[in-house]
Coordinates of C-alpha atoms in Angstrom, one line a residue:
X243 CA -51.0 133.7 34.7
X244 CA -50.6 131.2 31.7
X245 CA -47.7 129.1 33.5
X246 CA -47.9 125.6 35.9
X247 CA -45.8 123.3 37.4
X248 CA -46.2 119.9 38.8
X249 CA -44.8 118.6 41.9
X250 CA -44.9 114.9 43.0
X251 CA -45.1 114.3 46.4
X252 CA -44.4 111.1 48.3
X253 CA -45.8 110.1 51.3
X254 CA -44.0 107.0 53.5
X255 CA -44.9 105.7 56.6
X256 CA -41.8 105.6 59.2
X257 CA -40.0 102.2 59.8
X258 CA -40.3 101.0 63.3
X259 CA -38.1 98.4 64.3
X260 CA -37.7 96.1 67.4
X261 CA -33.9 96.0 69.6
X262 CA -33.0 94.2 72.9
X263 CA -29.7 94.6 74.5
X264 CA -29.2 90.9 74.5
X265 CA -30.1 88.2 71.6
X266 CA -28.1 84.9 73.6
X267 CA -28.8 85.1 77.8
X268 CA -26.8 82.4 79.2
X269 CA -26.8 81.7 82.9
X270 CA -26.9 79.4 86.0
X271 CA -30.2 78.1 88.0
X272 CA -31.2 81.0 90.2
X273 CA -29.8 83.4 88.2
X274 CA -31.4 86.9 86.9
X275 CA -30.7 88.8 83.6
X276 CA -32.8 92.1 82.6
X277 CA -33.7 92.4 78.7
X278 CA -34.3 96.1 77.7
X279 CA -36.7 96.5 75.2
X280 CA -36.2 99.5 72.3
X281 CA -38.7 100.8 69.7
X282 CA -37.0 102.4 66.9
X283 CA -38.7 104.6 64.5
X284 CA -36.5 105.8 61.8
X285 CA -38.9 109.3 59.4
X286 CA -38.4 109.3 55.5
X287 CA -35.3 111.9 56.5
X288 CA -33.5 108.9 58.3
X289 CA -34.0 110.4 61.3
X290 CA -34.6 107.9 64.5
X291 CA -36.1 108.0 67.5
X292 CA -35.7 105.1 70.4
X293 CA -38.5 104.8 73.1
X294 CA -38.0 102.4 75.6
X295 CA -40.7 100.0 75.8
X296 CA -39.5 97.2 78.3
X297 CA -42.0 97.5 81.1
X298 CA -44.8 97.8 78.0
X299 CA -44.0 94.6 75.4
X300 CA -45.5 91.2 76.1
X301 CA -42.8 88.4 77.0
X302 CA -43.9 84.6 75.7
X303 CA -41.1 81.8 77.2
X304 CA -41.6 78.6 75.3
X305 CA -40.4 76.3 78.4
X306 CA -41.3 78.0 81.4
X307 CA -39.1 75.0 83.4
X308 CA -36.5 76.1 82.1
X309 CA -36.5 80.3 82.3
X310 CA -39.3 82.2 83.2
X311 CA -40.0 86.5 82.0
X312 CA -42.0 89.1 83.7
X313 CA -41.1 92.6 83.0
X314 CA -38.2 91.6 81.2
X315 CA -36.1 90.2 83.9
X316 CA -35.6 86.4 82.8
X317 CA -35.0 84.1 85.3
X318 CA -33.4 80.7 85.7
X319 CA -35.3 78.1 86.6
X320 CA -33.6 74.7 85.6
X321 CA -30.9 73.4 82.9
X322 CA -31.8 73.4 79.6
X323 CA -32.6 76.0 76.4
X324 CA -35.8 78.0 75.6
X325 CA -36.5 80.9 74.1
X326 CA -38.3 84.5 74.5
X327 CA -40.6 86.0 72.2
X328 CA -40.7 89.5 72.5
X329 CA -43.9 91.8 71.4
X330 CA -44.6 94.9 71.0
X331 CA -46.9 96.9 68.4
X332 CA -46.1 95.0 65.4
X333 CA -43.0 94.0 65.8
X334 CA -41.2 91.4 67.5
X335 CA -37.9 89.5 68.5
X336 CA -36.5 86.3 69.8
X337 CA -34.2 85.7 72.8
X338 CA -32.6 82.4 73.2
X339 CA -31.7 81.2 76.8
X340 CA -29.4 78.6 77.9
X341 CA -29.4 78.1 81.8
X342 CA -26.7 75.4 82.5
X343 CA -25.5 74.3 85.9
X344 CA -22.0 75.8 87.1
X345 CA -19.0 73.0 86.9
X346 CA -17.7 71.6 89.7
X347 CA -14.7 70.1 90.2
X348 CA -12.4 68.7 92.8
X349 CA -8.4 69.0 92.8
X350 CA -5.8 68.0 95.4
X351 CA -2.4 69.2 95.6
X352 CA -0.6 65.9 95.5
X353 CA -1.7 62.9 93.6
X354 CA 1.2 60.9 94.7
X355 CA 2.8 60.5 98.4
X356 CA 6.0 59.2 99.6
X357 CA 6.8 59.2 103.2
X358 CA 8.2 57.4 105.8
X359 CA 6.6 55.5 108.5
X360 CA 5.7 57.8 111.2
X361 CA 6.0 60.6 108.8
X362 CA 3.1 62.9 108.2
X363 CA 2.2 64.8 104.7
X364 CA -1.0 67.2 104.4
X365 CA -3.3 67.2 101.6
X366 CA -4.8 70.3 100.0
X367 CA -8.2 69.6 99.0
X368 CA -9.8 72.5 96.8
X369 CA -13.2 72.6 95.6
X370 CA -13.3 74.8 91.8
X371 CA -16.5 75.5 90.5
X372 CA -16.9 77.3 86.7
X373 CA -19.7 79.4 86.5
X374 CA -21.7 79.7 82.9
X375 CA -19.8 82.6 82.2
X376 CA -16.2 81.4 82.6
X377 CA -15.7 82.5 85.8
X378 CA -14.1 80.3 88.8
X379 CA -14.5 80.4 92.6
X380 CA -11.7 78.0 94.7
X381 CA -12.9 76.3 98.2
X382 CA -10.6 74.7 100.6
X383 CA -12.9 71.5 101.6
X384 CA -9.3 69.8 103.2
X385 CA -11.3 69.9 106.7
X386 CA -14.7 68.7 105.3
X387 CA -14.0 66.0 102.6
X388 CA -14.4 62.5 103.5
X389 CA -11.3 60.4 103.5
X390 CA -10.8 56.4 103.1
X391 CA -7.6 54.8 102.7
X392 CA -8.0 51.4 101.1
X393 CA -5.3 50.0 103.3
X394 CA -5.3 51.0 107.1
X395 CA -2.3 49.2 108.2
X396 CA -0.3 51.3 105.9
X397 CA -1.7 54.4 106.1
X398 CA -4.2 56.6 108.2
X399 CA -5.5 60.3 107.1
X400 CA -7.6 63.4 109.3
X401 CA -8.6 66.4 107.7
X402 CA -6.4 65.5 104.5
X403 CA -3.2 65.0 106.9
X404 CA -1.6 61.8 105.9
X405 CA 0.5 59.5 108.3
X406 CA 2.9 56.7 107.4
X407 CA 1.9 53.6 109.3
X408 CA 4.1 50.9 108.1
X409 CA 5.7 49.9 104.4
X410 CA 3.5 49.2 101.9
X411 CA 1.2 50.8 98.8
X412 CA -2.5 52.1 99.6
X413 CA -4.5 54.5 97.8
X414 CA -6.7 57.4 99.4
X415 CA -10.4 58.3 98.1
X416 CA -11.3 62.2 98.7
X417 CA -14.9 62.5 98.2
X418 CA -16.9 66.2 98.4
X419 CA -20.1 66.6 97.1
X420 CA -20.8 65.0 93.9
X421 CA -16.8 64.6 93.3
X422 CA -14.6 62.3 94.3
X423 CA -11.2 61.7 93.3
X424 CA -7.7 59.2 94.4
X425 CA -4.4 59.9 95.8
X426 CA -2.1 57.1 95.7
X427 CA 0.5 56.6 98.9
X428 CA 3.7 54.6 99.3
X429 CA 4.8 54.4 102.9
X430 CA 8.8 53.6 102.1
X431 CA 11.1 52.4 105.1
X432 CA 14.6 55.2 105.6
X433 CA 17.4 53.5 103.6
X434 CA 20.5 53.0 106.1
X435 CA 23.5 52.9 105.6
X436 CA 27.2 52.3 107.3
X437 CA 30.3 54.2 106.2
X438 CA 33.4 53.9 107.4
X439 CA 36.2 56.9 106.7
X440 CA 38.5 54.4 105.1
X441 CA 38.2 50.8 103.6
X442 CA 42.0 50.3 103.3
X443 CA 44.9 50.6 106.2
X444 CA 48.4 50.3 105.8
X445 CA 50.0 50.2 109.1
X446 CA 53.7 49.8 110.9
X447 CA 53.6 47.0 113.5
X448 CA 52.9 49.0 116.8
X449 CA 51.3 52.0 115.1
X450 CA 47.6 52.7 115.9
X451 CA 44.5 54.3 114.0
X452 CA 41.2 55.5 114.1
X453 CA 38.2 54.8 112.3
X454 CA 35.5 56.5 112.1
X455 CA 32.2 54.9 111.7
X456 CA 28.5 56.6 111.2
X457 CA 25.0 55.5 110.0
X458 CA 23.4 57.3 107.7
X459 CA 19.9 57.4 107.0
X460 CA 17.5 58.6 104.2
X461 CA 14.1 59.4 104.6
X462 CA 11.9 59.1 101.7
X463 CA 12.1 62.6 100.8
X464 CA 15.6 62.7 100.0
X465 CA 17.4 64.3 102.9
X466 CA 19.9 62.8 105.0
X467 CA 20.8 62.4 108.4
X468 CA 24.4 61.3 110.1
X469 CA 25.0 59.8 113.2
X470 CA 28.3 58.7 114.4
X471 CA 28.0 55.1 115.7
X472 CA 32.2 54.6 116.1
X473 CA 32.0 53.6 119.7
X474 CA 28.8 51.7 119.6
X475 CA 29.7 49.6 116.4
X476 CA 30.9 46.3 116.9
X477 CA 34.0 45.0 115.4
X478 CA 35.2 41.5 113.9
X479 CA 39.1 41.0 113.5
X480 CA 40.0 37.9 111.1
X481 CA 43.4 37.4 112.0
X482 CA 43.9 38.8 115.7
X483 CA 47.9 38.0 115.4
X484 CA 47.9 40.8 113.0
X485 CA 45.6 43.3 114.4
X486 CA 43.1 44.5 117.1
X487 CA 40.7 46.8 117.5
X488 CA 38.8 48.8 120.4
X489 CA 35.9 51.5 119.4
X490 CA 37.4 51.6 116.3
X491 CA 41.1 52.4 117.4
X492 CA 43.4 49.6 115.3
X493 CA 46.5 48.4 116.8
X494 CA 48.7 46.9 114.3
X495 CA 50.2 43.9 115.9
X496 CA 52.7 41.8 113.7
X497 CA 53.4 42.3 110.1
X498 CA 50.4 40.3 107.5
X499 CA 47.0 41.1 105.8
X500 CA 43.9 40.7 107.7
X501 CA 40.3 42.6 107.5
X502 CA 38.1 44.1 110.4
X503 CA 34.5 43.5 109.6
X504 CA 32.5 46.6 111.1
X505 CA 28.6 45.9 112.8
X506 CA 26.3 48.1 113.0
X507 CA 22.5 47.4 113.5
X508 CA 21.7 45.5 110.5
X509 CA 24.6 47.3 108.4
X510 CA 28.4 45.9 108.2
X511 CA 31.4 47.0 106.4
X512 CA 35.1 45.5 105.7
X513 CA 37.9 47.3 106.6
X514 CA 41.1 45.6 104.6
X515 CA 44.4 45.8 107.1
X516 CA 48.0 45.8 106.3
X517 CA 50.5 45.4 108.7
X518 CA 54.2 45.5 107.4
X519 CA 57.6 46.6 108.6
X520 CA 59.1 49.5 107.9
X521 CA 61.9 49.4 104.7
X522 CA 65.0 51.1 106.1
X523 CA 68.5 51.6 103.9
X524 CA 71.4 52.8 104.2
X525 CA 72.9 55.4 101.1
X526 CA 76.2 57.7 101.0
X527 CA 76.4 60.7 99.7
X528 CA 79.3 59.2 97.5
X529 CA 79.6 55.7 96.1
X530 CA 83.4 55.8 94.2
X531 CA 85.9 58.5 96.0
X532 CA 89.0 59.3 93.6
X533 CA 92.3 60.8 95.9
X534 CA 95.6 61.1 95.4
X535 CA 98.0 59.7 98.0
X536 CA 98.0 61.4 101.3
X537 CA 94.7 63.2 100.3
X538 CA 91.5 62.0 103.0
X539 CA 87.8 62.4 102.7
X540 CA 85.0 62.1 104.7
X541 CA 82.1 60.0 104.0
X542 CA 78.4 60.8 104.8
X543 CA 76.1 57.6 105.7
X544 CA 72.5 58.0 106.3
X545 CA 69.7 55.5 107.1
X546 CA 66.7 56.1 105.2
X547 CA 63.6 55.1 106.7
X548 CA 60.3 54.6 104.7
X549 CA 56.9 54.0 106.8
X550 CA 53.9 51.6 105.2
X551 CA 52.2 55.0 104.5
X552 CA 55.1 55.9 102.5
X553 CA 56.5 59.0 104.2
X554 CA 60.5 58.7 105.1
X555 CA 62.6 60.0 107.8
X556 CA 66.4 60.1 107.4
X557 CA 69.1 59.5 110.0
X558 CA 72.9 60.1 110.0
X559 CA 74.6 56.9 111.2
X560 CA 78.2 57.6 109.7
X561 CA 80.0 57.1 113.0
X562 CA 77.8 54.0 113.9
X563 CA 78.1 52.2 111.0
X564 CA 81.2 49.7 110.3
X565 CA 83.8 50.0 107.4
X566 CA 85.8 47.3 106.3
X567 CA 88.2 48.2 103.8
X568 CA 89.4 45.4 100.6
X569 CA 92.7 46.0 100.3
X570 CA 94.3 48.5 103.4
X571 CA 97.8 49.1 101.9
X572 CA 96.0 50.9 99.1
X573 CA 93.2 53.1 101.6
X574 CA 92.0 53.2 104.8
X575 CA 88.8 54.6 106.7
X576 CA 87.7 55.3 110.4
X577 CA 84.4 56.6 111.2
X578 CA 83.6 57.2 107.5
X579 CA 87.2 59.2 107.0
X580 CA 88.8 57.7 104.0
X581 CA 92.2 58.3 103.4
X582 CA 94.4 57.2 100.6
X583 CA 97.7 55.6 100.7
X584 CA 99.0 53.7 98.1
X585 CA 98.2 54.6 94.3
X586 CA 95.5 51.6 93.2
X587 CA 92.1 50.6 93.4
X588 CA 89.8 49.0 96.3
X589 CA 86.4 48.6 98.0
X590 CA 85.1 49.8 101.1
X591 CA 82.1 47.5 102.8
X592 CA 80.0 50.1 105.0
X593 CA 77.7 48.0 107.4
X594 CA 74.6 49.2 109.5
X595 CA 72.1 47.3 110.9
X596 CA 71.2 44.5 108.4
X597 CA 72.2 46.4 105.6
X598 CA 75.5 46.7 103.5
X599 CA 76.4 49.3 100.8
X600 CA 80.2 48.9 98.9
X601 CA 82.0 52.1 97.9
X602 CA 84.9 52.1 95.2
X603 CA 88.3 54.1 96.2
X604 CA 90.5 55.3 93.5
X605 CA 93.9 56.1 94.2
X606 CA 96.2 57.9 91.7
X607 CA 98.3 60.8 91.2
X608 CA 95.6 62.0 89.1
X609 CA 92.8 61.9 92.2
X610 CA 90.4 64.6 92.1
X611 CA 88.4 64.4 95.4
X612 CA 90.0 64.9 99.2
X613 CA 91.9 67.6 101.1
X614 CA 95.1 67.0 102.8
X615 CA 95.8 64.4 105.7
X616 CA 96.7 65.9 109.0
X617 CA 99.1 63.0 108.8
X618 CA 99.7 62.7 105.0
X619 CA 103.4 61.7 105.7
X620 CA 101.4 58.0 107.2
X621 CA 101.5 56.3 103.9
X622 CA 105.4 56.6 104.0
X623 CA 106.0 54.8 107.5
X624 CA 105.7 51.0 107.4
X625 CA 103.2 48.8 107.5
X626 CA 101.3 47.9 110.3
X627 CA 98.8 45.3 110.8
X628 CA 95.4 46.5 110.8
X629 CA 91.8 45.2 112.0
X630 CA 89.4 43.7 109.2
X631 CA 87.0 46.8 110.7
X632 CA 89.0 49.6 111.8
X633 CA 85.7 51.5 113.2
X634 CA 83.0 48.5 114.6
X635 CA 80.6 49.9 116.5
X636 CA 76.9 48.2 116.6
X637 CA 74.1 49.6 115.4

């Protein structure tokens, strides 16, 4: 016909590219890695294609003492860097390679011992190596690291099990391997102690007590042990007048102040002693009575005793005690009874032991206190002579 077109045509040649599955190979001395080697060929219609061309592309290692390459498989020779050059058609690729040694390290458990002498403390020696790709392996080495302690006297060590030998400071060197490290020891002495249960008696004369004595000891570590030492201890009485003591039983002796110093291996304590008399009294249950004539009452007298450790015991001593009455035309009083019998005022002296109390009588028409004499009709009869104490009778 009479009609054309024009078509343009292109022609490209496909792009071939070079991969590998790693660009950075990092690893120990000894160690493998495998490169795999891909041709990509990517048409005009982006369409690719990967053919695998490890076992086929040339490997060039620019320092063979460091890595070597056959196949693809690198492998470590010593530590250091080098790289690969990969070929294949015309293309090609670097690797780089580091080959580094693994680190290794030593650690111990306990940097710093305290014990006692004749104490024992084990070490925990552990070898830790890092491998180039962050990984870590532990080794117990406690059994095969070499051990020297700087100071023999104070220390000795097997197999990382340290024993106290006498007081002091000393350091221990750990050596495995390439690695060495220090572990610095204080053998300490047990601190003891003496404690007594009390540091302060108060006692009656002829009263007793018992102490109670123990050493205590603690170890280095902290804990604590107790041993009662009361019959073993010796003791040291200053004034022996005033006090004794046997195993730690105190006999008060006379009244006074004195201190028992208390032995004990190297150890003493002071034990302060007071010896004193009891304080007894005398009280009544009423100090001022207020009768009428005729009217009676009876009085209550009781000794109070109070001991050096202050507890008090009571005691009724109305019919031992004495009365002695001021004026007996206005009152009298037997065995504590007091009876009225005249309308006025006087004193009544009550007596026990060493000790003395005075209760006022009060007699008036207006009395308050009393019930009725058996023999009210007494205060009209006449006067009779009577003792200065109607009711004496020792105490």
């Amino acid at each position: 016909g009479k009609n054309e077109l024009k078509v343009n045509v292109t022609v490209t040649e496909p792009i071939i590219t070079l991969t590998t599955n790693k660009s950075e190979v990092n690893l120990e001395p000894g160690k493998e890695s495998q490169l795999k080697i891909k041709q990509v060929t990517t048409s005009a219609d982006g369409k690719t294609k990967e053919v695998d061309v490890t076992s086929f592309a040339t490997y060039k290692t620019a320092n063979n003492k460091v890595a070597t390459v056959s196949g693809g498989l690198i492998k470590a020779k010593g530590a250091g860097t080098t790289t690969i050059t990969v070929k294949y058609g015309k293309n090609e690729l670097t690797v780089n390679v580091t080959v580094t040694e693994p680190e290794v390290t030593l650690t111990v458990d306990k940097t710093e011992v305290s014990l006692g002498s004749g104490k024992e403390v084990q070490l925990k020696v552990k070898e830790i190596t890092t491998t180039a790709d962050g990984k870590t392996t532990e080794k117990n080495v406690s059994a095969s690291a070499k051990y020297k302690v700087a100071d023999s006297k104070v220390a000795s060590v097997t197999n990382g099990l340290v024993r106290g030998k006498a007081a002091g400071t000393t350091t221990i060197n750990v050596k495995y391997g390439k690695n060495e490290l220090t572990v610095n020891v204080s053998v300490i002495e047990p601190k003891v102690t003496l404690s007594v249960d009390t540091n302060q008696l108060n006692l009656e004369k002829g009263k007793e007590a018992q102490l109670t004595v123990k050493e205590i000891t603690t170890t280095a570590d902290g804990e604590t042990t107790e041993k009662d030492v009361t019959t073993s201890a010796k003791y040291k009485v200053a004034a022996t007048k005033v006090a004794s003591v046997t195993n730690g039983l105190v006999l008060a002796k006379a009244t006074g102040e004195t201190t028992i110093t208390v032995i004990y291996g190297k150890n003493e304590q002071t034990v302060n002693v007071s010896v004193s008399e009891p304080e007894v009294t005398i009280k009544a249950d009423k100090t001022q009575v207020d009768l009428k004539p005729g009217k009676e009452l009876q009085l209550t007298i009781t000794e109070v005793t109070t001991s050096a450790d202050g507890q008090t015991s009571e005691r009724d001593v109305t019919i031992a005690a004495s009365y002695k009455t001021d004026n007996n035309k206005i009152a009298s009083v037997t065995s504590g009874l007091v009876r009225a019998k005249s309308i006025g005022e006087t004193m009544v002296t009550v007596k026990y032991g060493k000790h003395t109390i005075i209760i006022s009588v009060v007699v008036s028409e207006q009395g308050k206190l009393g019930s009725e004499s058996v023999n009210s009709e007494l205060f009209l009869l006449p006067e009779v002579p009577t003792p200065i104490f109607e009711d004496k009778i020792a105490s």
